[in-house]
XYZ file of C-alpha atoms in Angstrom:
486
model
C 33.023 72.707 45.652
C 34.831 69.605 44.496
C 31.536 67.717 44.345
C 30.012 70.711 42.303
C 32.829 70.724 40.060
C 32.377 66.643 39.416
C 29.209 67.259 38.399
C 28.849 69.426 35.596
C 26.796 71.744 37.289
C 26.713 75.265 36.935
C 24.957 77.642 39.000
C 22.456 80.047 37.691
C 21.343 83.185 39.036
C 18.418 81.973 40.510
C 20.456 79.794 43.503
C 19.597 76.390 41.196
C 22.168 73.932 39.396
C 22.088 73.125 35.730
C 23.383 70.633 34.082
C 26.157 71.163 30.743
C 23.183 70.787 28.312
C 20.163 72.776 30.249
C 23.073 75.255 30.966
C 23.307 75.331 26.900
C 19.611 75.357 26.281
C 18.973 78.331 29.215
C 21.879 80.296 27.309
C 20.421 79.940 23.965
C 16.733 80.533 25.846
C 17.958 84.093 27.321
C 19.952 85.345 24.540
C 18.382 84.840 21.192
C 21.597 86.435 19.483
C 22.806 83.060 20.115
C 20.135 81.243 18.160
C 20.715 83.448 15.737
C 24.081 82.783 15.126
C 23.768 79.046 15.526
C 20.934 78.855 12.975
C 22.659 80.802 10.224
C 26.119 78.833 11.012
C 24.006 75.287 10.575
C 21.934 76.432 7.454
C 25.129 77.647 6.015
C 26.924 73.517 7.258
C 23.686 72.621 4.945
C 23.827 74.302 2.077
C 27.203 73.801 1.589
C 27.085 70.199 1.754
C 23.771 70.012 -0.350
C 25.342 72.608 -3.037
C 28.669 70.429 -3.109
C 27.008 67.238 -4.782
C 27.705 66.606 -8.036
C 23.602 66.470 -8.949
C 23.820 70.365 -7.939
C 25.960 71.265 -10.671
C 25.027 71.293 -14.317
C 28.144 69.263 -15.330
C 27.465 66.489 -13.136
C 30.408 67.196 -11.154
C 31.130 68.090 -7.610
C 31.399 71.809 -6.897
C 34.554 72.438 -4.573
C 34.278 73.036 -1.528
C 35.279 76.134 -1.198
C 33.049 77.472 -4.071
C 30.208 75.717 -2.497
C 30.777 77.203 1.118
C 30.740 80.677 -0.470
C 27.850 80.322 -2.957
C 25.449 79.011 0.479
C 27.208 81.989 2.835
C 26.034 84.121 -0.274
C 22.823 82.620 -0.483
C 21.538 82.108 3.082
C 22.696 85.902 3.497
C 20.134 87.308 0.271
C 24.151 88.984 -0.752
C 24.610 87.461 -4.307
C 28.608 87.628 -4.422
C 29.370 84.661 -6.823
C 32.686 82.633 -7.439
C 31.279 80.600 -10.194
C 28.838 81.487 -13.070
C 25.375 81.386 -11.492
C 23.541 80.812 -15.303
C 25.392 78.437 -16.251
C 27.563 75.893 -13.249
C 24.373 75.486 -11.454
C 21.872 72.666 -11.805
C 18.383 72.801 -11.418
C 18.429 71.210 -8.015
C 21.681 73.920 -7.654
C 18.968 76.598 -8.310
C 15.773 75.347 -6.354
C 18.688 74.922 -3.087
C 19.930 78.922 -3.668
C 16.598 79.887 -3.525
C 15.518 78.686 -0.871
C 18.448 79.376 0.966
C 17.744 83.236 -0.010
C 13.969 83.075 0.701
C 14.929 81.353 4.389
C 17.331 84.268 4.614
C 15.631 87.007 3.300
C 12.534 86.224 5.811
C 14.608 85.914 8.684
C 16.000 82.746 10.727
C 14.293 83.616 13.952
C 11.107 84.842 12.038
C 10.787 81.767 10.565
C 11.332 79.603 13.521
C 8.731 81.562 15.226
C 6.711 80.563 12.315
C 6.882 77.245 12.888
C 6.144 77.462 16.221
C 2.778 79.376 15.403
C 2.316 76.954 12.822
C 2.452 73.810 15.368
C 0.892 74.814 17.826
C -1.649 77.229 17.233
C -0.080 79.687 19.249
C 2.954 82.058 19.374
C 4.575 81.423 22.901
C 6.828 83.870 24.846
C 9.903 82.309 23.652
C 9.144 82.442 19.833
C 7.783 85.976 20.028
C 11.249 86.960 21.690
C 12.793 85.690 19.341
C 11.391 86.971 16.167
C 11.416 90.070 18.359
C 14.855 90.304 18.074
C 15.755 89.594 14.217
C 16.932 92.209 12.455
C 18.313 93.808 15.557
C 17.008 96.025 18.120
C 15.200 98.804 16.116
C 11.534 96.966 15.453
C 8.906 99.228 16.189
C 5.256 98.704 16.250
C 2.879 100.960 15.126
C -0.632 101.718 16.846
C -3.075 102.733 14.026
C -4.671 104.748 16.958
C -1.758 106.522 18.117
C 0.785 108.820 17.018
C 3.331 107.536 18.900
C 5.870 104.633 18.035
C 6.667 102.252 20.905
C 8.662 99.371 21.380
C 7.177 96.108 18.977
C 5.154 94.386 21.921
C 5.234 90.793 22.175
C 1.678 90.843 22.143
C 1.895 92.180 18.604
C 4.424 89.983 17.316
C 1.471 87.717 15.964
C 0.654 90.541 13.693
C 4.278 91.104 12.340
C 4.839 87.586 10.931
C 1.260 87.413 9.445
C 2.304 90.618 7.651
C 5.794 89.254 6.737
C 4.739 86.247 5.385
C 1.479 88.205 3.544
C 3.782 90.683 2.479
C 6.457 88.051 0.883
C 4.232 86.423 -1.222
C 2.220 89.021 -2.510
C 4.989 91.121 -3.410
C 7.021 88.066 -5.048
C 3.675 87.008 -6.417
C 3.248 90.831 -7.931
C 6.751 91.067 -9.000
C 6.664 87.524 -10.932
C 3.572 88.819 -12.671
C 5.461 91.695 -13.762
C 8.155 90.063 -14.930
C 6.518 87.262 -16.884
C 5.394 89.283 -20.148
C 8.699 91.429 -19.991
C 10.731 88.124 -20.614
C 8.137 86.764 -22.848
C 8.689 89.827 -24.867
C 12.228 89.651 -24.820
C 12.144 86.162 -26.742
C 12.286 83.192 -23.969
C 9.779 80.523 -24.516
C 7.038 79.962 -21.613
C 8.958 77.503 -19.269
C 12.229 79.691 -19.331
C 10.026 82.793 -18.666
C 8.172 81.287 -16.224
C 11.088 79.983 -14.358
C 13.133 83.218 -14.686
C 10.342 85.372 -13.465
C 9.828 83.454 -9.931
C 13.877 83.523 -9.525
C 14.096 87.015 -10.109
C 10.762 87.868 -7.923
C 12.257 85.620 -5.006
C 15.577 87.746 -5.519
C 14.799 91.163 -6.343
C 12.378 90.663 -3.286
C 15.086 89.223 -0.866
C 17.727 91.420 -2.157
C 19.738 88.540 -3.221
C 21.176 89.730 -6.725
C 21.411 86.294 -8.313
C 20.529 86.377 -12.121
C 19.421 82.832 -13.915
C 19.547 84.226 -17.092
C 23.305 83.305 -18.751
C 23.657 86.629 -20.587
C 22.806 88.689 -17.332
C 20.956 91.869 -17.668
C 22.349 93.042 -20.549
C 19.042 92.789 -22.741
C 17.049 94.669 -20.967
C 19.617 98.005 -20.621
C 17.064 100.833 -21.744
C 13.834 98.957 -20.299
C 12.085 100.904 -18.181
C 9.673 99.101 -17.128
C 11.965 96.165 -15.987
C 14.671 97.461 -14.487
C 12.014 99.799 -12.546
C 9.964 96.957 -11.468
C 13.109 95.238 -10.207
C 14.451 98.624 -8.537
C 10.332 98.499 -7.083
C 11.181 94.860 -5.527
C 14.390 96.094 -4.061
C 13.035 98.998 -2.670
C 9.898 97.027 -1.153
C 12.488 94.540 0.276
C 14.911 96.688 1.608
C 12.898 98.989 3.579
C 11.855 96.624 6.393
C 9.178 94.497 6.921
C 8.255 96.122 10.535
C 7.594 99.263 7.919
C 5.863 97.810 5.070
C 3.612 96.647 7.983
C 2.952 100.328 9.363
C 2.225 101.147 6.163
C -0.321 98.058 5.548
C -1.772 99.222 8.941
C -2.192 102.848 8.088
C -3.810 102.456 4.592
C -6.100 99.655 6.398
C -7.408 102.377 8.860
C -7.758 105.142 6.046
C -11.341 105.210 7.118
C -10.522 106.793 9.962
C -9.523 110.771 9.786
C -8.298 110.881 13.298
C -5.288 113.431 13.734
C -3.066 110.796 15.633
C -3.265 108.461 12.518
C 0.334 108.127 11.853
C 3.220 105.510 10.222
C 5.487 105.864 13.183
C 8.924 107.551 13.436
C 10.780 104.378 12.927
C 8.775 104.468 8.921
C 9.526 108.093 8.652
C 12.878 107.870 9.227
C 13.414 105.027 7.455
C 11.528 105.932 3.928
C 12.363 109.959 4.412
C 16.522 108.416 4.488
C 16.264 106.013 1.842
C 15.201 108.076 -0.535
C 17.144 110.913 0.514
C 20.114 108.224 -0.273
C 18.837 107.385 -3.510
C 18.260 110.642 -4.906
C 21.697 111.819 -3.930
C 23.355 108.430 -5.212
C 21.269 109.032 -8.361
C 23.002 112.844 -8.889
C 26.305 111.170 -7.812
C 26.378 108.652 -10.400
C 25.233 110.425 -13.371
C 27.790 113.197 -12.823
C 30.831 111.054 -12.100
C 30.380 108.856 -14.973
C 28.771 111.305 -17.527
C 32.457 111.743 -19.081
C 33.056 107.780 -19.189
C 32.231 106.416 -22.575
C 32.920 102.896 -20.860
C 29.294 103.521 -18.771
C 27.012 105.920 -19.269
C 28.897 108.815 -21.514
C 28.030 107.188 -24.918
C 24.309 107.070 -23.716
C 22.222 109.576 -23.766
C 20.173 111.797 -21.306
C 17.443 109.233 -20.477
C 19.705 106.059 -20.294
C 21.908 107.918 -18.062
C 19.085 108.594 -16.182
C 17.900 105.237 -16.063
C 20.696 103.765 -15.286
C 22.126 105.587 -12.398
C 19.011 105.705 -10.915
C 18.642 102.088 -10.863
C 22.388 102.112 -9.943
C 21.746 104.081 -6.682
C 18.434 101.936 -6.021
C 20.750 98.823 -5.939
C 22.883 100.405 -3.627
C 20.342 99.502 -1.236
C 21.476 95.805 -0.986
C 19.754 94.904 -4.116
C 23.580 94.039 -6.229
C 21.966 93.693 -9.763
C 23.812 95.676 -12.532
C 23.293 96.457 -15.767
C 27.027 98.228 -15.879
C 30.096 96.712 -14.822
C 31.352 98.601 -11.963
C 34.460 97.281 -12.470
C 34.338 100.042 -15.221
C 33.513 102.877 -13.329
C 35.520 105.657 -12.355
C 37.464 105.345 -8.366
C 35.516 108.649 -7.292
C 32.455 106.469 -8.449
C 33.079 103.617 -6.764
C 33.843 105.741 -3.149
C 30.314 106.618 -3.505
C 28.926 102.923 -3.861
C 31.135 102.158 -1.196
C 29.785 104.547 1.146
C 26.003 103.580 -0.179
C 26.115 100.179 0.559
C 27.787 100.373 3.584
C 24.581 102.121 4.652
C 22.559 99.776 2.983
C 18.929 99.033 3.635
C 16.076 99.317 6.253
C 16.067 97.802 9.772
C 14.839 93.676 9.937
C 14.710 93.966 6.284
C 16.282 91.384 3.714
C 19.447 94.263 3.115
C 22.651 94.873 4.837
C 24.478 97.307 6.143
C 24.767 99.579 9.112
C 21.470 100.530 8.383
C 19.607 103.602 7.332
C 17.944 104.672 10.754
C 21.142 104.532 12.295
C 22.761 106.519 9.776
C 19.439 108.823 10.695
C 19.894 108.604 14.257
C 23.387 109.895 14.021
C 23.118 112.530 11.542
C 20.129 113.869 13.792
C 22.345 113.646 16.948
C 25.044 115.676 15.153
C 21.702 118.516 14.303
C 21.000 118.244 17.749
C 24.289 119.128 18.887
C 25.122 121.656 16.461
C 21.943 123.606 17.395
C 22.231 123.211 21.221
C 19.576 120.884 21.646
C 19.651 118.379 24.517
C 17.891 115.131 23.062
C 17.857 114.822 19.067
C 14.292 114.873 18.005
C 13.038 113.837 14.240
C 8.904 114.415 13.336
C 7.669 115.781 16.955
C 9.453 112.930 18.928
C 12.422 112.125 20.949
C 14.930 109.975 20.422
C 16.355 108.510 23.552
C 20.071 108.221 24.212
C 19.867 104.514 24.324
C 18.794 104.451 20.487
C 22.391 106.430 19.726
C 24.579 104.204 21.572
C 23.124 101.824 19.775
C 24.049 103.731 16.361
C 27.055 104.393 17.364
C 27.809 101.290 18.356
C 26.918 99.478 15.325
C 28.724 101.618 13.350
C 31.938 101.275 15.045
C 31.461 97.300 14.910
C 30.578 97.521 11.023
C 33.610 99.818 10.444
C 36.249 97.393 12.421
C 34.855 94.303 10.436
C 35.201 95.836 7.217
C 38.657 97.003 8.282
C 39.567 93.931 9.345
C 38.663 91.879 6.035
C 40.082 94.513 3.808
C 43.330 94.337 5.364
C 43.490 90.370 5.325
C 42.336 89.991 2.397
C 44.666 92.939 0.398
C 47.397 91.563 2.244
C 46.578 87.775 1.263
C 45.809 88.411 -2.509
C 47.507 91.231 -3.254
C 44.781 93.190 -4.878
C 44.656 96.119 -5.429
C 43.007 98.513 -2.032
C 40.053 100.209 -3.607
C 39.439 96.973 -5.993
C 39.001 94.569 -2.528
C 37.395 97.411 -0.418
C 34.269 97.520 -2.768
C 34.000 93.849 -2.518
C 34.462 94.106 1.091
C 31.508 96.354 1.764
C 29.608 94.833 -0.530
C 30.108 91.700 1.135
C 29.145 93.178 4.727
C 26.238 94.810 3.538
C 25.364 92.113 2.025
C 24.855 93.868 -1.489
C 26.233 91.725 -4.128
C 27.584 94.837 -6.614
C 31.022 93.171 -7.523
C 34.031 93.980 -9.767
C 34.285 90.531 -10.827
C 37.067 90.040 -7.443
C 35.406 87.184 -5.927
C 35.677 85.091 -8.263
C 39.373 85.888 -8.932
C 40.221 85.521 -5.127
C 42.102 82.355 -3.664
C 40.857 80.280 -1.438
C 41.715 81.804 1.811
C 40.972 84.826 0.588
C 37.456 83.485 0.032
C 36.802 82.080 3.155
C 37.216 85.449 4.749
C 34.796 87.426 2.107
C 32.317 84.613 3.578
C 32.940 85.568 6.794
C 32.244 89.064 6.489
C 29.253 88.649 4.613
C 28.403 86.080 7.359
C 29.090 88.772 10.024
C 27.373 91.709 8.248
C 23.959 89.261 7.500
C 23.793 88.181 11.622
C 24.805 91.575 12.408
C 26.999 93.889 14.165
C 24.232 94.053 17.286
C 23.701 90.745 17.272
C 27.526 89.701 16.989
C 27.704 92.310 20.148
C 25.055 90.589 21.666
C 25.905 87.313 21.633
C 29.456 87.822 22.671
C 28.297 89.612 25.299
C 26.177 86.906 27.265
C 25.181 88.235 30.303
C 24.533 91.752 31.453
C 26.648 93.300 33.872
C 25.283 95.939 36.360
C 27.251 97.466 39.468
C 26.019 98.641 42.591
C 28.262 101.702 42.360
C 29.152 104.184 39.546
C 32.353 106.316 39.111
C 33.160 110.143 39.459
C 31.963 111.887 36.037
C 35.306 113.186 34.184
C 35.296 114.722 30.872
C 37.597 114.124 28.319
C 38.308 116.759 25.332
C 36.333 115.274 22.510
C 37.236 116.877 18.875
């Protein structure tokens, strides 16, 4: 034992010794949580050191650290929460480095790297395809044009997913820049500055980042349909999932074919059928709250309100662009955004939050319940218990870290509660709405908004995952004892 000890050694399961560093490379080899984690943490090292030089800046001056850490956590997370004035402290170079840092996170760390790895060598090995297979967390699904039912995503079709994510990410932010091109033109910036603004805001609405280039915001375009739709269009294509946008690619590809199996998959149905559930009822929400505000939308009229809370509830999703302050919204307004973006997008999409499938998963355990029924069921199919652990899990998770941070950070700043909650959750889901706290916060109090956005980006499962680094089984079980439960 002594010998072993001197060594460095460690003992796997398999009877064999490793050394410190294969023991480090095995761990991050097993559990791609780890990977995860390390990747964001380094990219994050990266940016921050890259958006601290003084050619970042447009003064010429070296961003502080601080400010620098948070504008890369906010970037490499697609959250858009911003300490300094995006339009106007940044630097070309400042810009080009925030944009890629949102289009690296927006794909996906582990997406990418498996990417690469396809890229290199031609092939996608068992290694990348796990771990692509496990961004976004444990709910990717793969769809069988030729069957109804959803399965597991198969490593074997993991090829297919990252062809369709990186297809679907640059015809969508190739669609969306199109779009936005003659809007801005119209709106009376010259060709370069259109041109420029356009690809930033495709790359963002797209990745759900929420930066804006432009140094007067949004303002100009309050009452434009047609761009704030096409921007609540990008959001919505972004934050539904890519695993989804490619059942969808898949099913209109095999239109052709009228056999009755031809289906999207649960994990689609769920996913679409609850996010627009959630928008619609955000849209109602909003409107009627702030109808009697003349600081919002009660000295508009029917079809700006309209608008405007619609687009409102849309960037609830994790999109964070606003053409009203929320800071001037009412507090019963507010709780709803809160409870919106904690929810936030799709599963291994570019949003946030807990997710809306396992806001589905619960709310269809609770029917199932409530009726009697064993095993909740959604569209002719069963959802196993494993699925709601999961849920519930990642609920409880989301709900500690938000706890957590608001308490810290109310306690360090002295802010107000429901001022620093709404940047709080908007942080962890990774939203970007803001009150204008952020950039009002202290340093400390900074740090730990990154962290949370940090947290809420890698994600609650993943966190779990990776803390958790080895599964424990038991050749025994207890004696089955219920508690009283409500």
């Amino acid at each position: 034992m002594a010998r072993f000890l001197a060594s460095g050694s460690r003992p796997t399961s398999t009877g064999t010794n490793l050394s410190r560093g294969q023991a480090v490379r095995h761990a991050f080899r097993t559990v791609p949580a780890r990977f995860a984690i390390v990747v964001f943490t380094l990219l994050i090292g990266v940016w921050t050191l890259l958006l601290s030089l003084p050619i970042a800046a447009a003064d010429g001056k070296a961003t502080p650290v601080i400010d620098a850490f948070f504008t890369a956590v906010s970037a490499i997370c697609v959250t858009g929460l911003t300490v300094v004035d995006s339009a106007t402290h940044w630097s070309v170079f400042g810009d080009v480095i925030i944009l890629l840092g949102a289009q690296i996170g927006g794909i996906g760390v582990l997406s990418l790297a498996a990417i690469l790895g396809l890229t290199v060598t031609r092939k996608l090995g068992l290694r990348q395809r796990l771990l692509a297979k496990s961004d976004g967390g444990a709910l990717q699904h793969d769809y069988n044009a030729d069957s109804h039912a959803s399965r597991g995503t198969s490593l074997g079709d993991m090829r297919g997913l990252l062809f369709a994510i990186i297809a679907s990410t640059l015809i969508i932010e190739t669609a969306l820049m199109a779009l936005f091109f003659p809007q801005l033109l119209l709106s009376g910036y010259d060709v370069p500055h259109a041109l420029w603004y356009s690809g930033y805001l495709a790359i963002t609405t797209f990745t759900n980042t929420g930066f804006v280039p432009m140094a007067d915001g949004l303002a100009s375009f309050q009452g434009n349909g047609f761009m704030l739709g096409t921007m609540a269009l990008g959001v919505f294509l972004g934050s539904i999932g890519f695993p989804v946008i490619f059942a969808l690619w898949r099913y209109l590809r095999t239109a052709h074919k009228k056999s009755a199996t031809r289906s999207i998959g649960l994990h689609a149905k769920l996913t679409l059928t609850t996010t627009l559930i959630l928008i619609i009822c955000g849209w109602i929400a909003i409107a009627t709250l702030e109808a009697n505000n003349s600081a919002t939308f009660g000295s508009q009229n029917f079809w700006e309100t309209a608008l405007h809370s619609f687009y409102t509830s849309v960037m609830t999703r994790s999109g964070g662009f606003s053409v009203v302050d929320p800071h001037l919204m009412h507090g019963s307004t507010h709780l709803v955004l809160d409870m919106l973006m904690f929810v936030g997008g799709g599963s291994a999409s570019t949003a946030g939050g807990i997710k809306v499938t396992t806001l589905a998963v619960l709310f269809l355990a609770a029917w199932a319940e409530a009726r009697g029924y064993t095993d909740a069921q959604a569209f002719g199919r069963r959802i196993p218990s494993e699925t709601l652990r999961v849920a519930v899990s990642v609920v409880i998770w989301g709900a500690t870290v938000v706890a957590v941070s608001t308490i810290t950070i109310t306690h360090i700043s002295g802010y107000p509660l429901d001022r620093v909650a709404f940047e709080v959750i908007s942080g962890f889901a990774t939203c970007g709405l803001s009150t204008g706290l952020s950039a009002e916060l202290n340093g400390p109090a900074k740090a730990v908004l990154a962290i949370t956005i940090w947290a809420g980006r890698v994600g609650t499962v993943t966190l779990a995952s990776a803390i958790a680094a080895t599964k424990r089984s038991h050749m025994f079980r207890f004696p089955e004892e219920r508690p009283i439960v409500g």
